């Protein structure tokens, strides 16, 4: 049983465009996505548009049970590469041919956005008409206005080429971002589910999602989002307090989930947490950066009843340096001890399989994890998750391959040495599929279709796992995310030498941008 509050209902005869906002993952994940709420709020603020939500595995809208085939425009939010298969399934079950060559002017226009679409839309280009490259608020109005002006949007697809942030396949595009977070879309009347079904409870619980910041310039060399959404932008403290208060008046939610690429890097994080507590709110956040966690932040989270925090040391010191995440062991241990002393549990995330990582590094990682567990005064107070490192577009790792045998060997070693410990290890095979979906070109579309139809073997994915030479043209060459052409190669060379690029917000600018205006 599911009851939703603040659902937007409109008369379909009184709007010019019906938009299906699709989340190709489970409801509990969709409703903890601030981006999904933003699209819903932003589009429904227009009188001429009715935006409804469609969430996997369903193909009809939550608002009116309308099948996808009856909408004018369908938009997918792509947060995870593995959701590409769900995109095909939702279209097909919703009565829409998933290959765009099989669609005509009678079918909806299919668009996609989110980090996966921004980074490398090529694998999905045979299925999706247009892609949003960047952040939707600064793109969607012009896109919809253009759509409404055209007699045949599919037949006149080139009319969208001149919109900044809209990728028409085979054409160059520049990302478009919100410049001022105080002027960004901050949904107040967020849809609040009421249910006794555990599978439908949002991953972040009954929380009001507060967008603190976007972007991150720490420069972790494996982190795609850190390169895609530069520069880091923050909402002002007073703006955040006003949004939280309005959100409470609208929804009655007293728990605030702070959302951002690097929430604990927010300039006035302790003041924000303390101010929210003073106003009667409870505060939580999905994850924290070890290097910017303060005692004040932990105390605010504890007072809010947060029982578990998530930290990501990633690996041992040598590998962290190579990946440009120079968090010292001393800082990690200090934060860990503080959180344990406060009665908190800790989830810790690690990576395996980074370039230039040796077996000695893997052995040292096992020793480090065992030493960290010795700090725990309670059983299972510390839990580990080890994931294969997946090279991503627009990062210094974008040329790297994925050696599934090597990664499997390393992960098996870690599991063998930590038997009986609270440890979760991701599948190296799933990592390979994610790698191919992330870094492949148009040819990967056939793999997606065959896999969706269960006509593909694991060997077929292996053929696309080799590294690329530096001189080769990359599939995402037409996607301009604002980085200087040779910057990522310079970072790759530094990674090889274990050289750190200092955080530009604490030192000098290192000119990562192809435009001097990126951080202005």
Short mmCIF file of N, CA and C in Angstrom, two decimals, residues 293-309 334-346 377-378:
data_model
loop_
_atom_site.label_atom_id
_atom_site.label_comp_id
_atom_site.label_asym_id
_atom_site.label_seq_id
_atom_site.Cartn_x
_atom_site.Cartn_y
_atom_site.Cartn_z
N UNK A 293 35.67 16.26 7.91
CA UNK A 293 34.77 16.00 9.05
C UNK A 293 35.32 16.68 10.30
N UNK A 294 34.45 17.38 11.00
CA UNK A 294 34.83 18.00 12.26
C UNK A 294 34.06 17.34 13.41
N UNK A 295 34.53 17.56 14.63
CA UNK A 295 33.82 17.06 15.81
C UNK A 295 32.42 17.64 15.87
N UNK A 296 32.31 18.92 15.48
CA UNK A 296 31.00 19.57 15.50
C UNK A 296 30.01 18.89 14.57
N UNK A 297 30.48 18.50 13.38
CA UNK A 297 29.61 17.81 12.43
C UNK A 297 29.13 16.49 13.01
N UNK A 298 30.06 15.71 13.57
CA UNK A 298 29.71 14.42 14.15
C UNK A 298 28.72 14.59 15.31
N UNK A 299 28.95 15.59 16.13
CA UNK A 299 28.05 15.81 17.27
C UNK A 299 26.65 16.19 16.81
N UNK A 300 26.56 16.99 15.75
CA UNK A 300 25.24 17.36 15.22
C UNK A 300 24.52 16.14 14.68
N UNK A 301 25.26 15.29 13.98
CA UNK A 301 24.66 14.08 13.43
C UNK A 301 24.22 13.14 14.55
N UNK A 302 25.04 13.04 15.60
CA UNK A 302 24.68 12.18 16.73
C UNK A 302 23.42 12.70 17.42
N UNK A 303 23.36 14.01 17.65
CA UNK A 303 22.18 14.60 18.29
C UNK A 303 20.91 14.38 17.46
N UNK A 304 21.11 14.21 16.16
CA UNK A 304 19.97 13.97 15.26
C UNK A 304 19.55 12.51 15.24
N UNK A 305 20.29 11.68 15.96
CA UNK A 305 19.94 10.26 16.03
C UNK A 305 20.58 9.41 14.95
N UNK A 306 21.53 9.98 14.19
CA UNK A 306 22.19 9.19 13.15
C UNK A 306 23.06 8.11 13.81
N UNK A 307 22.85 6.88 13.39
CA UNK A 307 23.55 5.77 14.02
C UNK A 307 24.72 5.25 13.20
N UNK A 308 24.71 5.55 11.89
CA UNK A 308 25.77 5.04 11.01
C UNK A 308 26.26 6.14 10.10
N UNK A 309 27.59 6.27 9.98
CA UNK A 309 28.17 7.19 9.01
C UNK A 309 28.93 6.39 7.96
N UNK A 334 41.59 8.98 13.51
CA UNK A 334 41.04 9.98 14.43
C UNK A 334 39.52 10.08 14.29
N UNK A 335 39.05 10.16 13.05
CA UNK A 335 37.61 10.25 12.81
C UNK A 335 36.91 8.96 13.26
N UNK A 336 37.54 7.83 12.96
CA UNK A 336 36.97 6.54 13.32
C UNK A 336 36.82 6.42 14.83
N UNK A 337 37.86 6.76 15.56
CA UNK A 337 37.82 6.67 17.02
C UNK A 337 36.75 7.59 17.59
N UNK A 338 36.66 8.80 17.06
CA UNK A 338 35.67 9.76 17.54
C UNK A 338 34.26 9.23 17.33
N UNK A 339 33.99 8.71 16.12
CA UNK A 339 32.65 8.20 15.82
C UNK A 339 32.31 6.98 16.68
N UNK A 340 33.28 6.09 16.86
CA UNK A 340 33.04 4.90 17.68
C UNK A 340 32.79 5.28 19.14
N UNK A 341 33.54 6.26 19.62
CA UNK A 341 33.37 6.73 20.99
C UNK A 341 31.97 7.31 21.20
N UNK A 342 31.42 7.87 20.14
CA UNK A 342 30.08 8.46 20.22
C UNK A 342 28.98 7.41 20.02
N UNK A 343 29.39 6.15 19.88
CA UNK A 343 28.41 5.07 19.74
C UNK A 343 27.92 4.84 18.33
N UNK A 344 28.59 5.43 17.34
CA UNK A 344 28.15 5.29 15.96
C UNK A 344 28.73 4.03 15.33
N UNK A 345 28.06 3.55 14.30
CA UNK A 345 28.59 2.50 13.43
C UNK A 345 29.18 3.15 12.19
N UNK A 346 30.12 2.46 11.54
CA UNK A 346 30.80 3.03 10.38
C UNK A 346 30.82 2.05 9.23
N UNK A 377 35.00 -1.22 19.53
CA UNK A 377 34.68 -1.77 20.85
C UNK A 377 33.48 -2.72 20.80
N UNK A 378 32.80 -2.76 19.64
CA UNK A 378 31.59 -3.57 19.52
C UNK A 378 31.65 -4.41 18.25
#
